[in-house]
Amino acid sequence: MSAALLEVRGLTRHFRVRDGFRQHRTAVAVDGIDLALRAGEAYGLVGESGSGKSTVARMILRLLSPTAGTMVFRGQDITALQGEALMRLRENIQIVFQDPHASLNPRKTIFFSVAEPLVIHRGLRGTALQNRVEEVLEIVGLSGNFLYRYPHELSGGQKQRVCIARAVALDPKLLVLDEPTSALDVSVQAQVLEFLRDLKARLDLTYLFISHDLSVVRHLCDRVGVMYLGRIVEEGAVAKVFSAPDHPYTQSLLSAVPLPQAKQPAGRIVLSGDVPSPMAVPSGCAFHPRCPRKIGAVCETERPSLDSRPQGRRVACHL
Ligand code: SF4
């Protein structure tokens, strides 16, 4: 768990948003983030809705083009890959979406859903295809009895396992998991998380785990990056960040979650106001209008850089 599998530098994404009849404004969804995923780790990217974490995932998957910045995967610059090279990249970086019901075609059998990427990327047919589909279904704990069933015949947890089977069918190196348990019943969530932990070890995968749920990240991830309004404000080993968060935003998030064995701030820190619009990101530290520990004008005018601190942590705060 050392070499960087994926390195992202200055990754930025702006959207042009229509505001009124003629005017367009710019929404800053992701604002110059630096990120390095080590081979074999599970990295959790957390933040409230609208913090930009899913946009980061979609850029890494090249489903969206960055406005600025670079992405290097296994030593290759993937920022502007096209054609065949982009197809090869997609074999190595796969995604599991939040909602398994929406991810599977209700008119197609489980066999078809899992076989599709194998036909498109590997050209498998006949017995070889059948064998590989059965093999990946077995990896995710589903027997061959599921092959010719339709999604409506499966439970939520089983459907998510089929989505995971489809994602690992091509032997990817990096799996992006975008809130993979939040659409499932609470009783099934723990099983799927435990299964994901085993799967990572068995297939030697690296995870980018997108979530708003800190307790889930704590259970599954090695490191965590906390996003606020398109920027990473704190990063470090899960055990360190969760036991002693440095950034006031991380402190407020953690104060709202009951976590066993975590040293949490005394009492709940309730933030004032709502998350500002990405079309009007505050100057200086973007968190300053809501920060309970704001130290003065410097917070309003100077953007804090994400500085390295002891024990491999990075924090963006003037404190
Ligand atoms: Fe709060 Fe200032 Fe730190 Fe921002 S830089 S989190 S406003 S103390």
mmCIF file of C-alpha atoms and ligand atoms in Angstrom:
data_model
loop_
_atom_site.group_PDB
_atom_site.id
_atom_site.type_symbol
_atom_site.label_atom_id
_atom_site.label_comp_id
_atom_site.label_asym_id
_atom_site.label_seq_id
_atom_site.Cartn_x
_atom_site.Cartn_y
_atom_site.Cartn_z
ATOM 1 C CA MET A 1 0.000 0.000 0.000
ATOM 2 C CA SER A 2 2.393 2.718 -1.164
ATOM 3 C CA ALA A 3 2.682 3.656 -4.867
ATOM 4 C CA ALA A 4 0.099 6.139 -6.140
ATOM 5 C CA LEU A 5 -2.352 4.365 -8.421
ATOM 6 C CA LEU A 6 -4.100 7.619 -9.265
ATOM 7 C CA GLU A 7 -2.828 11.156 -8.861
ATOM 8 C CA VAL A 8 -5.039 14.163 -9.369
ATOM 9 C CA ARG A 9 -3.627 17.707 -9.484
ATOM 10 C CA GLY A 10 -5.609 20.944 -9.483
ATOM 11 C CA LEU A 11 -8.780 19.145 -10.613
ATOM 12 C CA THR A 12 -11.475 21.712 -11.363
ATOM 13 C CA ARG A 13 -14.934 21.568 -12.855
ATOM 14 C CA HIS A 14 -17.140 24.539 -13.615
ATOM 15 C CA PHE A 15 -20.678 24.362 -14.952
ATOM 16 C CA ARG A 16 -22.409 27.114 -16.892
ATOM 17 C CA VAL A 17 -25.819 27.587 -15.344
ATOM 18 C CA ARG A 18 -28.607 29.606 -16.924
ATOM 19 C CA ASP A 19 -29.713 32.376 -14.590
ATOM 20 C CA GLY A 20 -32.710 34.260 -15.915
ATOM 21 C CA PHE A 21 -33.597 34.682 -19.572
ATOM 22 C CA ARG A 22 -30.216 35.465 -21.102
ATOM 23 C CA GLN A 23 -27.566 35.423 -18.433
ATOM 24 C CA HIS A 24 -25.311 32.536 -17.631
ATOM 25 C CA ARG A 25 -23.415 32.115 -14.398
ATOM 26 C CA THR A 26 -20.611 29.794 -13.401
ATOM 27 C CA ALA A 27 -21.116 27.146 -10.727
ATOM 28 C CA VAL A 28 -17.842 25.912 -9.232
ATOM 29 C CA ALA A 29 -18.504 22.231 -8.509
ATOM 30 C CA VAL A 30 -14.875 21.218 -7.919
ATOM 31 C CA ASP A 31 -12.241 23.814 -7.147
ATOM 32 C CA GLY A 32 -8.661 22.695 -7.725
ATOM 33 C CA ILE A 33 -8.322 19.555 -5.645
ATOM 34 C CA ASP A 34 -5.144 17.471 -5.245
ATOM 35 C CA LEU A 35 -5.584 13.812 -4.406
ATOM 36 C CA ALA A 36 -3.455 10.677 -4.532
ATOM 37 C CA LEU A 37 -4.913 7.172 -4.190
ATOM 38 C CA ARG A 38 -2.412 4.537 -3.100
ATOM 39 C CA ALA A 39 -2.614 1.100 -4.644
ATOM 40 C CA GLY A 40 -4.619 -1.209 -2.380
ATOM 41 C CA GLU A 41 -6.210 1.385 -0.125
ATOM 42 C CA ALA A 42 -9.823 2.348 0.445
ATOM 43 C CA TYR A 43 -10.113 6.144 0.291
ATOM 44 C CA GLY A 44 -13.338 7.731 1.499
ATOM 45 C CA LEU A 45 -14.437 11.039 0.019
ATOM 46 C CA VAL A 46 -17.070 12.550 2.289
ATOM 47 C CA GLY A 47 -19.113 15.710 2.315
ATOM 48 C CA GLU A 48 -22.652 17.007 2.243
ATOM 49 C CA SER A 49 -24.775 16.892 -0.868
ATOM 50 C CA GLY A 50 -23.393 19.439 -3.356
ATOM 51 C CA SER A 51 -19.822 19.312 -2.003
ATOM 52 C CA GLY A 52 -18.537 18.046 -5.371
ATOM 53 C CA LYS A 53 -17.557 14.486 -4.430
ATOM 54 C CA SER A 54 -19.634 12.782 -7.137
ATOM 55 C CA THR A 55 -18.351 15.259 -9.733
ATOM 56 C CA VAL A 56 -14.795 14.253 -8.774
ATOM 57 C CA ALA A 57 -15.754 10.586 -9.311
ATOM 58 C CA ARG A 58 -17.274 11.297 -12.710
ATOM 59 C CA MET A 59 -14.161 13.157 -13.848
ATOM 60 C CA ILE A 60 -11.902 10.291 -12.732
ATOM 61 C CA LEU A 61 -14.116 7.925 -14.732
ATOM 62 C CA ARG A 62 -13.902 10.370 -17.662
ATOM 63 C CA LEU A 63 -17.675 10.652 -17.785
ATOM 64 C CA LEU A 64 -17.103 14.408 -17.369
ATOM 65 C CA SER A 65 -14.169 16.461 -18.641
ATOM 66 C CA PRO A 66 -12.314 18.657 -16.159
ATOM 67 C CA THR A 67 -12.260 22.409 -16.700
ATOM 68 C CA ALA A 68 -8.647 22.370 -15.475
ATOM 69 C CA GLY A 69 -6.167 20.050 -13.804
ATOM 70 C CA THR A 70 -4.559 16.712 -14.588
ATOM 71 C CA MET A 71 -5.211 13.061 -13.719
ATOM 72 C CA VAL A 72 -2.509 10.400 -13.916
ATOM 73 C CA PHE A 73 -3.504 6.732 -13.594
ATOM 74 C CA ARG A 74 -0.720 4.102 -13.313
ATOM 75 C CA GLY A 75 1.771 6.614 -14.729
ATOM 76 C CA GLN A 76 -0.387 7.575 -17.737
ATOM 77 C CA ASP A 77 -1.967 11.012 -18.174
ATOM 78 C CA ILE A 78 -5.670 10.196 -18.625
ATOM 79 C CA THR A 79 -6.981 13.775 -18.588
ATOM 80 C CA ALA A 80 -7.754 13.880 -22.299
ATOM 81 C CA LEU A 81 -7.740 10.223 -23.387
ATOM 82 C CA GLN A 82 -9.907 9.379 -26.391
ATOM 83 C CA GLY A 83 -10.956 6.370 -28.472
ATOM 84 C CA GLU A 84 -9.269 3.015 -27.870
ATOM 85 C CA ALA A 85 -7.116 4.335 -25.003
ATOM 86 C CA LEU A 86 -10.255 5.553 -23.195
ATOM 87 C CA MET A 87 -11.885 2.126 -23.687
ATOM 88 C CA ARG A 88 -8.817 0.479 -22.075
ATOM 89 C CA LEU A 89 -8.996 2.947 -19.169
ATOM 90 C CA ARG A 90 -12.653 2.067 -18.573
ATOM 91 C CA GLU A 91 -11.688 -1.584 -18.136
ATOM 92 C CA ASN A 92 -9.432 -0.535 -15.273
ATOM 93 C CA ILE A 93 -11.693 1.996 -13.533
ATOM 94 C CA GLN A 94 -15.246 0.878 -12.876
ATOM 95 C CA ILE A 95 -18.096 2.355 -10.856
ATOM 96 C CA VAL A 96 -20.926 1.040 -8.707
ATOM 97 C CA PHE A 97 -23.749 3.546 -8.426
ATOM 98 C CA GLN A 98 -25.995 4.275 -5.489
ATOM 99 C CA ASP A 99 -29.226 2.834 -6.819
ATOM 100 C CA PRO A 100 -29.062 -0.774 -8.057
ATOM 101 C CA HIS A 101 -32.700 -0.626 -9.223
ATOM 102 C CA ALA A 102 -31.857 2.164 -11.665
ATOM 103 C CA SER A 103 -28.524 0.615 -12.693
ATOM 104 C CA LEU A 104 -29.996 -2.624 -14.084
ATOM 105 C CA ASN A 105 -32.151 -2.850 -17.186
ATOM 106 C CA PRO A 106 -35.487 -4.311 -15.948
ATOM 107 C CA ARG A 107 -36.059 -6.091 -19.295
ATOM 108 C CA LYS A 108 -32.722 -7.889 -19.357
ATOM 109 C CA THR A 109 -31.663 -10.965 -17.422
ATOM 110 C CA ILE A 110 -28.837 -10.922 -14.887
ATOM 111 C CA PHE A 111 -26.766 -12.892 -17.401
ATOM 112 C CA PHE A 112 -27.141 -10.104 -19.969
ATOM 113 C CA SER A 113 -26.233 -7.333 -17.482
ATOM 114 C CA VAL A 114 -23.042 -9.051 -16.331
ATOM 115 C CA ALA A 115 -22.105 -10.308 -19.810
ATOM 116 C CA GLU A 116 -22.429 -6.937 -21.571
ATOM 117 C CA PRO A 117 -19.013 -5.452 -20.601
ATOM 118 C CA LEU A 118 -17.326 -8.806 -21.331
ATOM 119 C CA VAL A 119 -18.778 -8.837 -24.843
ATOM 120 C CA ILE A 120 -17.957 -5.171 -25.528
ATOM 121 C CA HIS A 121 -14.441 -5.044 -24.062
ATOM 122 C CA ARG A 122 -13.199 -8.634 -24.349
ATOM 123 C CA GLY A 123 -15.250 -9.973 -27.252
ATOM 124 C CA LEU A 124 -16.209 -13.089 -25.221
ATOM 125 C CA ARG A 125 -18.851 -15.399 -26.669
ATOM 126 C CA GLY A 126 -20.386 -18.832 -26.035
ATOM 127 C CA THR A 127 -18.966 -21.053 -23.313
ATOM 128 C CA ALA A 128 -16.154 -18.658 -22.390
ATOM 129 C CA LEU A 129 -18.719 -15.912 -21.760
ATOM 130 C CA GLN A 130 -21.023 -18.223 -19.804
ATOM 131 C CA ASN A 131 -18.131 -19.448 -17.642
ATOM 132 C CA ARG A 132 -16.870 -15.935 -16.849
ATOM 133 C CA VAL A 133 -20.381 -14.677 -15.935
ATOM 134 C CA GLU A 134 -20.884 -17.652 -13.616
ATOM 135 C CA GLU A 135 -17.432 -17.045 -12.116
ATOM 136 C CA VAL A 136 -18.056 -13.381 -11.256
ATOM 137 C CA LEU A 137 -21.518 -14.134 -9.893
ATOM 138 C CA GLU A 138 -19.903 -16.690 -7.624
ATOM 139 C CA ILE A 139 -17.324 -14.086 -6.515
ATOM 140 C CA VAL A 140 -20.169 -11.843 -5.334
ATOM 141 C CA GLY A 141 -21.937 -14.717 -3.591
ATOM 142 C CA LEU A 142 -24.682 -15.415 -6.141
ATOM 143 C CA SER A 143 -25.145 -18.890 -7.602
ATOM 144 C CA GLY A 144 -25.802 -19.810 -11.229
ATOM 145 C CA ASN A 145 -29.512 -19.961 -10.296
ATOM 146 C CA PHE A 146 -29.609 -16.189 -10.733
ATOM 147 C CA LEU A 147 -28.395 -16.206 -14.346
ATOM 148 C CA TYR A 148 -31.749 -16.049 -16.059
ATOM 149 C CA ARG A 149 -33.674 -14.100 -13.466
ATOM 150 C CA TYR A 150 -34.808 -10.517 -13.955
ATOM 151 C CA PRO A 151 -33.952 -7.636 -11.610
ATOM 152 C CA HIS A 152 -37.500 -7.467 -10.156
ATOM 153 C CA GLU A 153 -37.046 -11.034 -8.852
ATOM 154 C CA LEU A 154 -34.054 -9.998 -6.710
ATOM 155 C CA SER A 155 -33.798 -8.186 -3.365
ATOM 156 C CA GLY A 156 -32.008 -4.799 -3.123
ATOM 157 C CA GLY A 157 -28.861 -6.412 -1.718
ATOM 158 C CA GLN A 158 -28.816 -9.060 -4.459
ATOM 159 C CA LYS A 159 -29.237 -6.405 -7.161
ATOM 160 C CA GLN A 160 -26.310 -4.437 -5.733
ATOM 161 C CA ARG A 161 -24.223 -7.632 -5.818
ATOM 162 C CA VAL A 162 -25.092 -8.010 -9.508
ATOM 163 C CA CYS A 163 -23.938 -4.401 -10.113
ATOM 164 C CA ILE A 164 -20.703 -5.194 -8.288
ATOM 165 C CA ALA A 165 -20.279 -8.392 -10.356
ATOM 166 C CA ARG A 166 -20.642 -6.352 -13.533
ATOM 167 C CA ALA A 167 -18.104 -3.806 -12.261
ATOM 168 C CA VAL A 168 -15.461 -6.430 -11.390
ATOM 169 C CA ALA A 169 -16.052 -8.635 -14.450
ATOM 170 C CA LEU A 170 -13.198 -6.940 -16.347
ATOM 171 C CA ASP A 171 -10.702 -7.189 -13.446
ATOM 172 C CA PRO A 172 -10.446 -3.431 -12.808
ATOM 173 C CA LYS A 173 -7.723 -1.932 -10.638
ATOM 174 C CA LEU A 174 -9.844 0.885 -9.191
ATOM 175 C CA LEU A 175 -13.470 0.622 -8.113
ATOM 176 C CA VAL A 176 -15.394 3.836 -7.524
ATOM 177 C CA LEU A 177 -18.252 3.197 -5.100
ATOM 178 C CA ASP A 178 -20.735 6.066 -5.196
ATOM 179 C CA GLU A 179 -22.888 5.745 -2.051
ATOM 180 C CA PRO A 180 -23.258 1.987 -2.752
ATOM 181 C CA THR A 181 -25.330 1.225 0.349
ATOM 182 C CA SER A 182 -27.459 4.306 0.854
ATOM 183 C CA ALA A 183 -30.390 3.010 -1.257
ATOM 184 C CA LEU A 184 -30.459 -0.302 0.637
ATOM 185 C CA ASP A 185 -32.369 -1.314 3.758
ATOM 186 C CA VAL A 186 -30.382 -0.761 6.933
ATOM 187 C CA SER A 187 -30.400 -4.503 7.621
ATOM 188 C CA VAL A 188 -28.686 -5.182 4.272
ATOM 189 C CA GLN A 189 -26.177 -2.298 4.422
ATOM 190 C CA ALA A 190 -23.882 -3.995 6.938
ATOM 191 C CA GLN A 191 -23.780 -7.216 4.898
ATOM 192 C CA VAL A 192 -22.884 -5.363 1.689
ATOM 193 C CA LEU A 193 -20.160 -3.353 3.484
ATOM 194 C CA GLU A 194 -18.660 -6.518 4.940
ATOM 195 C CA PHE A 195 -18.779 -8.119 1.533
ATOM 196 C CA LEU A 196 -17.047 -5.084 -0.055
ATOM 197 C CA ARG A 197 -14.275 -5.294 2.515
ATOM 198 C CA ASP A 198 -13.665 -8.999 1.678
ATOM 199 C CA LEU A 199 -13.891 -8.364 -2.056
ATOM 200 C CA LYS A 200 -11.185 -5.690 -1.926
ATOM 201 C CA ALA A 201 -8.753 -8.108 -0.287
ATOM 202 C CA ARG A 202 -9.663 -11.023 -2.559
ATOM 203 C CA LEU A 203 -9.347 -9.100 -5.843
ATOM 204 C CA ASP A 204 -6.562 -6.730 -4.740
ATOM 205 C CA LEU A 205 -8.708 -3.695 -5.522
ATOM 206 C CA THR A 206 -8.339 -0.019 -4.685
ATOM 207 C CA TYR A 207 -11.526 1.788 -3.635
ATOM 208 C CA LEU A 208 -12.619 5.371 -3.999
ATOM 209 C CA PHE A 209 -15.617 5.362 -1.684
ATOM 210 C CA ILE A 210 -17.993 8.311 -2.040
ATOM 211 C CA SER A 211 -20.321 8.840 0.897
ATOM 212 C CA HIS A 212 -22.065 11.343 3.096
ATOM 213 C CA ASP A 213 -22.204 8.731 5.866
ATOM 214 C CA LEU A 214 -19.198 9.037 8.171
ATOM 215 C CA SER A 215 -19.901 5.837 10.086
ATOM 216 C CA VAL A 216 -19.795 3.833 6.839
ATOM 217 C CA VAL A 217 -16.488 5.452 5.839
ATOM 218 C CA ARG A 218 -15.048 4.691 9.248
ATOM 219 C CA HIS A 219 -16.005 1.036 8.849
ATOM 220 C CA LEU A 220 -14.541 0.510 5.385
ATOM 221 C CA CYS A 221 -11.842 3.082 4.596
ATOM 222 C CA ASP A 222 -8.136 3.530 5.395
ATOM 223 C CA ARG A 223 -7.979 7.264 4.623
ATOM 224 C CA VAL A 224 -10.587 9.968 4.314
ATOM 225 C CA GLY A 225 -10.851 13.291 2.486
ATOM 226 C CA VAL A 226 -13.496 15.755 3.676
ATOM 227 C CA MET A 227 -14.947 18.029 0.981
ATOM 228 C CA TYR A 228 -16.704 21.347 1.410
ATOM 229 C CA LEU A 229 -17.919 23.416 -1.546
ATOM 230 C CA GLY A 230 -15.652 21.754 -4.080
ATOM 231 C CA ARG A 231 -12.469 21.739 -1.981
ATOM 232 C CA ILE A 232 -10.813 19.159 0.251
ATOM 233 C CA VAL A 233 -10.558 20.751 3.699
ATOM 234 C CA GLU A 234 -9.086 17.836 5.641
ATOM 235 C CA GLU A 235 -7.431 14.544 4.801
ATOM 236 C CA GLY A 236 -5.745 11.794 6.767
ATOM 237 C CA ALA A 237 -5.902 8.271 8.131
ATOM 238 C CA VAL A 238 -9.454 7.423 9.211
ATOM 239 C CA ALA A 239 -8.357 6.499 12.732
ATOM 240 C CA LYS A 240 -6.576 9.867 13.222
ATOM 241 C CA VAL A 241 -9.167 12.135 11.608
ATOM 242 C CA PHE A 242 -12.087 10.482 13.382
ATOM 243 C CA SER A 243 -10.423 10.484 16.797
ATOM 244 C CA ALA A 244 -9.106 14.065 16.594
ATOM 245 C CA PRO A 245 -10.511 16.119 13.699
ATOM 246 C CA ASP A 246 -8.542 19.332 13.049
ATOM 247 C CA HIS A 247 -10.806 21.268 10.708
ATOM 248 C CA PRO A 248 -13.865 22.993 12.232
ATOM 249 C CA TYR A 249 -16.059 21.571 9.442
ATOM 250 C CA THR A 250 -14.917 17.987 10.128
ATOM 251 C CA GLN A 251 -15.476 18.627 13.837
ATOM 252 C CA SER A 252 -19.065 19.698 13.185
ATOM 253 C CA LEU A 253 -19.764 16.684 10.931
ATOM 254 C CA LEU A 254 -18.369 14.274 13.500
ATOM 255 C CA SER A 255 -20.212 15.914 16.374
ATOM 256 C CA ALA A 256 -23.480 14.861 14.707
ATOM 257 C CA VAL A 257 -22.572 11.171 14.416
ATOM 258 C CA PRO A 258 -22.436 8.848 17.418
ATOM 259 C CA LEU A 259 -19.230 6.868 16.866
ATOM 260 C CA PRO A 260 -17.981 4.356 19.405
ATOM 261 C CA GLN A 261 -14.422 4.861 20.680
ATOM 262 C CA ALA A 262 -14.109 8.218 18.923
ATOM 263 C CA LYS A 263 -13.102 11.263 20.928
ATOM 264 C CA GLN A 264 -15.792 13.628 19.818
ATOM 265 C CA PRO A 265 -16.178 17.294 20.619
ATOM 266 C CA ALA A 266 -18.310 17.824 23.693
ATOM 267 C CA GLY A 267 -21.855 18.361 22.460
ATOM 268 C CA ARG A 268 -23.229 18.788 19.007
ATOM 269 C CA ILE A 269 -21.787 21.634 16.915
ATOM 270 C CA VAL A 270 -24.715 23.070 14.986
ATOM 271 C CA LEU A 271 -23.639 25.168 12.026
ATOM 272 C CA SER A 272 -25.509 28.343 11.262
ATOM 273 C CA GLY A 273 -27.040 28.884 7.820
ATOM 274 C CA ASP A 274 -27.007 26.610 4.794
ATOM 275 C CA VAL A 275 -24.209 25.521 2.499
ATOM 276 C CA PRO A 276 -23.646 28.503 0.146
ATOM 277 C CA SER A 277 -24.435 28.126 -3.551
ATOM 278 C CA PRO A 278 -21.571 26.942 -5.775
ATOM 279 C CA MET A 279 -22.477 29.983 -7.918
ATOM 280 C CA ALA A 280 -21.477 32.287 -5.041
ATOM 281 C CA VAL A 281 -18.581 30.624 -3.241
ATOM 282 C CA PRO A 282 -17.523 32.875 -0.324
ATOM 283 C CA SER A 283 -14.148 34.596 -0.538
ATOM 284 C CA GLY A 284 -11.174 33.437 1.511
ATOM 285 C CA CYS A 285 -12.046 30.254 3.384
ATOM 286 C CA ALA A 286 -15.308 29.070 1.790
ATOM 287 C CA PHE A 287 -16.443 27.830 5.209
ATOM 288 C CA HIS A 288 -16.021 31.205 6.960
ATOM 289 C CA PRO A 289 -19.704 32.329 6.972
ATOM 290 C CA ARG A 290 -20.579 29.205 9.029
ATOM 291 C CA CYS A 291 -17.389 28.579 10.960
ATOM 292 C CA PRO A 292 -17.818 28.637 14.765
ATOM 293 C CA ARG A 293 -14.039 29.158 15.194
ATOM 294 C CA LYS A 294 -13.437 31.904 12.636
ATOM 295 C CA ILE A 295 -10.399 33.927 13.685
ATOM 296 C CA GLY A 296 -10.972 37.199 11.892
ATOM 297 C CA ALA A 297 -10.495 38.994 8.592
ATOM 298 C CA VAL A 298 -7.842 36.561 7.395
ATOM 299 C CA CYS A 299 -10.544 33.865 7.137
ATOM 300 C CA GLU A 300 -12.649 36.150 4.953
ATOM 301 C CA THR A 301 -9.920 37.210 2.566
ATOM 302 C CA GLU A 302 -7.244 34.536 2.316
ATOM 303 C CA ARG A 303 -7.946 31.073 1.019
ATOM 304 C CA PRO A 304 -6.177 28.576 3.306
ATOM 305 C CA SER A 305 -4.038 26.080 1.418
ATOM 306 C CA LEU A 306 -4.259 22.375 2.181
ATOM 307 C CA ASP A 307 -1.077 22.137 4.261
ATOM 308 C CA SER A 308 0.711 18.981 5.328
ATOM 309 C CA ARG A 309 0.736 18.236 9.044
ATOM 310 C CA PRO A 310 2.295 15.416 11.069
ATOM 311 C CA GLN A 311 1.116 11.807 10.581
ATOM 312 C CA GLY A 312 0.306 12.272 6.899
ATOM 313 C CA ARG A 313 -2.553 14.674 7.504
ATOM 314 C CA ARG A 314 -3.507 17.708 5.423
ATOM 315 C CA VAL A 315 -5.712 20.515 6.676
ATOM 316 C CA ALA A 316 -6.918 23.746 5.044
ATOM 317 C CA CYS A 317 -7.457 26.143 7.932
ATOM 318 C CA HIS A 318 -5.754 29.298 9.261
ATOM 319 C CA LEU A 319 -6.080 28.076 12.852
HETATM 320 FE FE1 SF4 B 1 -12.761 28.571 10.267
HETATM 321 FE FE2 SF4 B 1 -10.952 30.347 9.489
HETATM 322 FE FE3 SF4 B 1 -10.296 27.766 9.649
HETATM 323 FE FE4 SF4 B 1 -11.932 28.620 7.746
HETATM 324 S S1 SF4 B 1 -9.779 29.173 7.986
HETATM 325 S S2 SF4 B 1 -12.205 26.831 8.977
HETATM 326 S S3 SF4 B 1 -13.071 30.225 8.804
HETATM 327 S S4 SF4 B 1 -10.885 29.105 11.345
#
